[in-house]
GROMACS .gro file of C-alpha atoms in nm:
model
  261
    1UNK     CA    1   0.000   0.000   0.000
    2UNK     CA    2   0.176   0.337  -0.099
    3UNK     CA    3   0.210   0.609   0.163
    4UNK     CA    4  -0.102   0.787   0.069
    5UNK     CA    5  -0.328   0.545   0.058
    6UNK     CA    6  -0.211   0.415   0.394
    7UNK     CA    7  -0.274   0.801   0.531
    8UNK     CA    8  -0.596   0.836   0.376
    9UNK     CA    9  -0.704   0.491   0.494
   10UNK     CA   10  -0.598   0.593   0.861
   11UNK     CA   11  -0.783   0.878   0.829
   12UNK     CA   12  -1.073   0.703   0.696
   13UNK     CA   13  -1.054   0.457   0.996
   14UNK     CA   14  -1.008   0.774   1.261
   15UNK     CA   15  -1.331   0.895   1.111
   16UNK     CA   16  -1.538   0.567   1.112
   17UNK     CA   17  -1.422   0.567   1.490
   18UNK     CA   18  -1.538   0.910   1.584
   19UNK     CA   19  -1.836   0.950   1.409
   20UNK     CA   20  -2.130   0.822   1.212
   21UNK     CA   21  -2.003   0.956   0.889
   22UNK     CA   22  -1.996   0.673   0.615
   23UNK     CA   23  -1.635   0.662   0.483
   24UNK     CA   24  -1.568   0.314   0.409
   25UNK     CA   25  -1.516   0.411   0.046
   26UNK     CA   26  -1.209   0.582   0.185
   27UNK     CA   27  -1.084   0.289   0.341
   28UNK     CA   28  -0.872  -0.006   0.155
   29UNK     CA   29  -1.041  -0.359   0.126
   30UNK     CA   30  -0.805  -0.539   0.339
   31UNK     CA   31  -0.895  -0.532   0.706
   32UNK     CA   32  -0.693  -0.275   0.908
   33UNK     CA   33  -0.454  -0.407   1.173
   34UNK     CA   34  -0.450  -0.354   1.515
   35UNK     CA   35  -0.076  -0.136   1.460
   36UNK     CA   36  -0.225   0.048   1.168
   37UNK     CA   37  -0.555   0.090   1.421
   38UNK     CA   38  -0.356   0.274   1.656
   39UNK     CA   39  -0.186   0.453   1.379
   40UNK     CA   40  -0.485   0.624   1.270
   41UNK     CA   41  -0.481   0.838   1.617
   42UNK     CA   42  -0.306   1.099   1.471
   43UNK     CA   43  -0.561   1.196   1.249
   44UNK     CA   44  -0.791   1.281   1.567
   45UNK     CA   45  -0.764   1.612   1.547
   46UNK     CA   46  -0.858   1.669   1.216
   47UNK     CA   47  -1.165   1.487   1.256
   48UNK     CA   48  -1.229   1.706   1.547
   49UNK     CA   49  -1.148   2.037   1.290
   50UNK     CA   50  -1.399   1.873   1.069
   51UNK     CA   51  -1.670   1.842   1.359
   52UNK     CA   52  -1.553   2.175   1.470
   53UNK     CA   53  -1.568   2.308   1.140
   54UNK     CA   54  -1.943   2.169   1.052
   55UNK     CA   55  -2.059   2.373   1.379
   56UNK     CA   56  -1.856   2.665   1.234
   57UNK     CA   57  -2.021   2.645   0.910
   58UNK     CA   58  -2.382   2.586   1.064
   59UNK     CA   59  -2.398   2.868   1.267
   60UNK     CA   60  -2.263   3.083   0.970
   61UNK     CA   61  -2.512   3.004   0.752
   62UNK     CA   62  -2.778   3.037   0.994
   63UNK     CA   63  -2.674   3.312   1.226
   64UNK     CA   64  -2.757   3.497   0.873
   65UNK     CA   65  -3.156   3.501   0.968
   66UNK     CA   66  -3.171   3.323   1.308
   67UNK     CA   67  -3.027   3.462   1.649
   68UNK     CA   68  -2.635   3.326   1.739
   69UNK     CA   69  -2.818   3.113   2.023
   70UNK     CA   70  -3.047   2.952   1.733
   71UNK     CA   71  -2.741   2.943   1.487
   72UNK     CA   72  -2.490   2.768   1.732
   73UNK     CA   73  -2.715   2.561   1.904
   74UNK     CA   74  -2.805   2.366   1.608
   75UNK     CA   75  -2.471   2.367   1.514
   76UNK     CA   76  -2.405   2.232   1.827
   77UNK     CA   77  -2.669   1.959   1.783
   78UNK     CA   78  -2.585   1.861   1.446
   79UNK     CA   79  -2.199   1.790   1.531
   80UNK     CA   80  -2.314   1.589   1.827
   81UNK     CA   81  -2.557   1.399   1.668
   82UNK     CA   82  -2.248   1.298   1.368
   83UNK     CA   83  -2.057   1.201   1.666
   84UNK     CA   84  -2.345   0.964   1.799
   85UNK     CA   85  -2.309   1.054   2.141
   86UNK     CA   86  -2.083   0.805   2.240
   87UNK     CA   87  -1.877   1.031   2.449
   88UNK     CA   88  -2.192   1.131   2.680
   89UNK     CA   89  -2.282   0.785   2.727
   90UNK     CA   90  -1.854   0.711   2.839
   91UNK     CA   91  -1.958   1.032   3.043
   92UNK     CA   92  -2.225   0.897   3.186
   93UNK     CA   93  -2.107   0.570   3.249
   94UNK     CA   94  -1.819   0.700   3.399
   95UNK     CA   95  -1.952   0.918   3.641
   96UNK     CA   96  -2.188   0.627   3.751
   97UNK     CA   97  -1.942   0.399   3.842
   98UNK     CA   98  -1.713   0.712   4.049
   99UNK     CA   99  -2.067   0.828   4.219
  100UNK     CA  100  -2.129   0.432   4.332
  101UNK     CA  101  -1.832   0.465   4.578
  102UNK     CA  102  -1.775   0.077   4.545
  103UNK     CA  103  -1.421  -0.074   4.512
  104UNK     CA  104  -1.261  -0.088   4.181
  105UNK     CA  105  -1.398  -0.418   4.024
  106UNK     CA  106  -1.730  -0.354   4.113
  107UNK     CA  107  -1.716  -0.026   4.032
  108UNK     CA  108  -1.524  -0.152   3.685
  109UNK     CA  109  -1.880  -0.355   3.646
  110UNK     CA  110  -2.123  -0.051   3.673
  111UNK     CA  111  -1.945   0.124   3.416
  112UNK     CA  112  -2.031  -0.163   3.198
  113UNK     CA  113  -2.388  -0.177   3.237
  114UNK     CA  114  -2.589  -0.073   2.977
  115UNK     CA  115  -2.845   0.094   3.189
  116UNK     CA  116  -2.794   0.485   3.317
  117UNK     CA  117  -2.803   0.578   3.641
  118UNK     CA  118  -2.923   0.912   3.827
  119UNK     CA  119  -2.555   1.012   3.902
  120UNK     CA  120  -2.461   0.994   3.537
  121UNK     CA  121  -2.750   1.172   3.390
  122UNK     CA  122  -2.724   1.463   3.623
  123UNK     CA  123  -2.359   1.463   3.529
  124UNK     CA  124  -2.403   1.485   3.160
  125UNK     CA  125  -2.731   1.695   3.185
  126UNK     CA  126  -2.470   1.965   3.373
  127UNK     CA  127  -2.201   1.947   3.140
  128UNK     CA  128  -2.412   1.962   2.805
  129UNK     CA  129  -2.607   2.277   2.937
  130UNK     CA  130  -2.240   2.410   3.046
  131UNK     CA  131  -2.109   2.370   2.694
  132UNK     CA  132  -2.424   2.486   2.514
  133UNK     CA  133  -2.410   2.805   2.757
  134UNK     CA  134  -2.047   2.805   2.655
  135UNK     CA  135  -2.086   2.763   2.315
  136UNK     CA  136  -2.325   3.032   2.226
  137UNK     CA  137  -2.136   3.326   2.378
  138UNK     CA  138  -1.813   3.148   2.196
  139UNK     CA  139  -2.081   3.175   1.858
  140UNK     CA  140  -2.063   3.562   1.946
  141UNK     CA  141  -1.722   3.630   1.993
  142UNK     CA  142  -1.577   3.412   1.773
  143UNK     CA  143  -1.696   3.155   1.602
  144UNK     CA  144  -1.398   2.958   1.471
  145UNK     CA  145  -1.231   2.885   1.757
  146UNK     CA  146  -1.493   2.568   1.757
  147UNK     CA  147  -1.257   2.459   1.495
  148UNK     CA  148  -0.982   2.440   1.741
  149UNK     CA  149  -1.185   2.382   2.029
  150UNK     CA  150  -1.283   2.036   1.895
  151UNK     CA  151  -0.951   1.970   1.752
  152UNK     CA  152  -0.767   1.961   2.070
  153UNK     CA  153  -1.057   1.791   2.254
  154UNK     CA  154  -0.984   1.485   1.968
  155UNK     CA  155  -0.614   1.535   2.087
  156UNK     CA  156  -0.659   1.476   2.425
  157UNK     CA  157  -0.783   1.126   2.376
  158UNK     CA  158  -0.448   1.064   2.260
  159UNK     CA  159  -0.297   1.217   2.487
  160UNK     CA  160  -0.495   1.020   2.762
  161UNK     CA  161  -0.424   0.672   2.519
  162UNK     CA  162  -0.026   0.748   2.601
  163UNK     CA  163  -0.026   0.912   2.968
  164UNK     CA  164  -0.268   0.603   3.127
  165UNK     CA  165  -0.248   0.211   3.085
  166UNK     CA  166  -0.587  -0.025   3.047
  167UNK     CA  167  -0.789  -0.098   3.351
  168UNK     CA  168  -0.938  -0.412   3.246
  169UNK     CA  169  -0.592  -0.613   3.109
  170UNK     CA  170  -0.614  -0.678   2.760
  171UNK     CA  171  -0.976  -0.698   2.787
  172UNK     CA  172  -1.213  -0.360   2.610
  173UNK     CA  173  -1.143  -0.073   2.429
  174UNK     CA  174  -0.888   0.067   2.643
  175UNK     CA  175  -0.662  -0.233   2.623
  176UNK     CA  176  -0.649  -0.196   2.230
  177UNK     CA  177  -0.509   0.181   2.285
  178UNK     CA  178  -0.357   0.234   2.664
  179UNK     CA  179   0.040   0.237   2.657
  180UNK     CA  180   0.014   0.135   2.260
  181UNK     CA  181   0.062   0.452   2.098
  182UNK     CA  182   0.363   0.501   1.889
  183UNK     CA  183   0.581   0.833   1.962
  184UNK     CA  184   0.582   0.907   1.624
  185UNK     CA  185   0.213   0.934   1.611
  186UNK     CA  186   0.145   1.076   1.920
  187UNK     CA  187   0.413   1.301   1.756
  188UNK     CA  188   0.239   1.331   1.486
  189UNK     CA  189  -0.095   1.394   1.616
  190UNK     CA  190   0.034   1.674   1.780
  191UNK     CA  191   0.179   1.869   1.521
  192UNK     CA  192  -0.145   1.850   1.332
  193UNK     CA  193  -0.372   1.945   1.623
  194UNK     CA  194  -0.074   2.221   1.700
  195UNK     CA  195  -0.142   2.376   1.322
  196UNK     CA  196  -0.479   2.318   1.297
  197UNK     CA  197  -0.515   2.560   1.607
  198UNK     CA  198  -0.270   2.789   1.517
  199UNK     CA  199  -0.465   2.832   1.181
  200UNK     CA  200  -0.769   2.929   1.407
  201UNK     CA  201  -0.683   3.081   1.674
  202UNK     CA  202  -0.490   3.402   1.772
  203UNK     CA  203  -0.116   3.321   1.846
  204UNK     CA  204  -0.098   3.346   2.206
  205UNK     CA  205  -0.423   3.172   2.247
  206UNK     CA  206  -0.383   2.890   2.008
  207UNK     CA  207  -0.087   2.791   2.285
  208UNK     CA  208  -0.244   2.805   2.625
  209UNK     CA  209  -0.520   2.628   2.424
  210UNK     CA  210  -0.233   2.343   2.335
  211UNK     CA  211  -0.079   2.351   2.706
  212UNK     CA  212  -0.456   2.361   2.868
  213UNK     CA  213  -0.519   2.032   2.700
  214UNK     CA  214  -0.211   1.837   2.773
  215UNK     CA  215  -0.294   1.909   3.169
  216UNK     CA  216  -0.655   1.832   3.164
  217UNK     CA  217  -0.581   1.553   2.973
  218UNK     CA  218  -0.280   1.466   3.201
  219UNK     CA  219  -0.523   1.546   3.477
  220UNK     CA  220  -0.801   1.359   3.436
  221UNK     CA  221  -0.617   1.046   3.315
  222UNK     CA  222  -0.411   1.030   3.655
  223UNK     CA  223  -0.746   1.065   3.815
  224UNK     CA  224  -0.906   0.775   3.648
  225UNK     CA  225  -0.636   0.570   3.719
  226UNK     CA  226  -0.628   0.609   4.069
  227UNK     CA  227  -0.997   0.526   4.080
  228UNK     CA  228  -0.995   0.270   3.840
  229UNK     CA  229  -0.606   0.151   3.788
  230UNK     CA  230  -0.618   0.231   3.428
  231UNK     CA  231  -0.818   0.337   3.142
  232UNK     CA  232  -1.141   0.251   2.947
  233UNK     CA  233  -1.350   0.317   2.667
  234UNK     CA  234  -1.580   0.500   2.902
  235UNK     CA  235  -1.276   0.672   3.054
  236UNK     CA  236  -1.151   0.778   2.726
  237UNK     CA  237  -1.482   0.924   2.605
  238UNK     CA  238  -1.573   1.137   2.947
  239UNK     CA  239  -1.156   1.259   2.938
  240UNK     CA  240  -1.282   1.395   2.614
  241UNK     CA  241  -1.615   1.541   2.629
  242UNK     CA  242  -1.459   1.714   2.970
  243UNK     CA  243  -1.136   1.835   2.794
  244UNK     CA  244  -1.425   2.001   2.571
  245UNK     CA  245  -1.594   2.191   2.868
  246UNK     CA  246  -1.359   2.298   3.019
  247UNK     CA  247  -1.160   2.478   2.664
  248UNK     CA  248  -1.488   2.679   2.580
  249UNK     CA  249  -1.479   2.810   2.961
  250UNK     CA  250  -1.037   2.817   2.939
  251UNK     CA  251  -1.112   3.039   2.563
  252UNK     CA  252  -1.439   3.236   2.731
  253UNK     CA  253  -1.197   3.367   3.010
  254UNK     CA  254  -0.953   3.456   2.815
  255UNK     CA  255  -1.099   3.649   2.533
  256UNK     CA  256  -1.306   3.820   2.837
  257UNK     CA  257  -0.983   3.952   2.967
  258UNK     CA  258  -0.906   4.052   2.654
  259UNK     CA  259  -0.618   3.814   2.561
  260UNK     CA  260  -0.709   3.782   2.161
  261UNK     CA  261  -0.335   3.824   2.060
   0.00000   0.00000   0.00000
């Protein structure tokens, strides 16, 4: 397979495992391997410019004849509904098993059970209205920093993959990414997230955006792991939608102190 259709299949395979978008066209025929799997991280934060950059393009069109509430919350909807909501349910899930207060393995087995539970509901209810809130007055002050907003949020999941082993052994999703990420694409993944958000966002910004992410990411991982000795699918999607949160509030505060340059 020649170098470019490797990269485009990686990207194709980073995109089937983000969202809902149908891309197998993209992909080659052969199956993908698990080392070619893990390669396709480092296209993460484009898919996250592309998610970003739907909810750019949304509330651009529509902020036109609607209000910038109206225009960037269905923005807002539409990119979470490509992503299928997979990261709220790891949110929820997540926050179900830490709210249980049970020992690890037990707590390990709430996480995997398919129903939802009070503490994880009012946990994602919270967030989501945080981010909307968030999102909107982001709409109004500038509306393509979603591009890099989303793009480092993608990062971070890589990030989290390298800085946190599995919890569950070589059993789940975490075991397929936890301690398996090459440097070169963890290298990799960073210098694309890096100019994606420097093409977006004001100098000075489009760092402390870059640095924010590494120590939430850092953060939240190490916090996981203590409560769960590792990392999991769930894990990984609630490090994300969090890492998400908290950069509209991290951007919010700074452009409201005026640092824009």
């Amino acid at each position: 397979m020649g170098l470019v259709r490797r990269e485009v299949t990686r990207l194709a395979s980073a995109i089937q495992f983000l969202t809902l978008l149908p891309v197998g066209w993209m992909s080659a025929k052969e199956e993908m391997s698990l080392s070619e799997l893990r390669a396709s991280v480092r296209w993460y934060p484009l898919v996250g410019a592309l998610l970003g950059g739907c909810l750019y393009l949304v509330h651009g069109l529509l902020v036109l004849r609607t209000s910038d509430a109206v225009a960037t919350m269905v923005g807002l909807t539409l990119a979470i509904l490509l992503t299928g909501g997979i990261h709220v349910d790891g949110l929820m899930d997540t926050f179900d098993a830490i709210g249980s207060r049970r020992p690890r393995e037990q707590a390990l087995a709430i996480m995997r059970d398919s129903r939802i539970g009070a503490i994880g509901a009012l946990v994602a209810m919270l967030f989501l209205l945080l981010q909307a809130f968030s999102a909107v007055q982001l709409g109004r002050l500038s509306p393509l920093l979603f591009v890099a907003v989303w793009s480092c949020s993608r990062w971070s999941l890589v990030l989290s993959m390298q800085f946190g082993p599995s919890a569950r052994g070589r059993e789940g999703l975490g075991a397929l990414f936890a301690g398996q990420i090459r440097r070169r694409d963890l290298f990799g993944s960073g210098v694309i997230c890096a100019v994606l958000v420097a093409l977006t966002a004001p100098p000075l910004l489009a760092g402390a955006m870059l640095l924010w992410t590494v120590a939430v990411a850092w953060g939240l991982t190490r916090w996981f792991c203590r409560r769960f000795g590792g990392m999991t699918g769930d894990t990984y999607g609630a490090t994300l939608l969090l890492t998400e949160t908290t950069l509209y509030l991290f951007v919010l505060i700074w452009l409201g102190r005026g640092g824009v340059v």
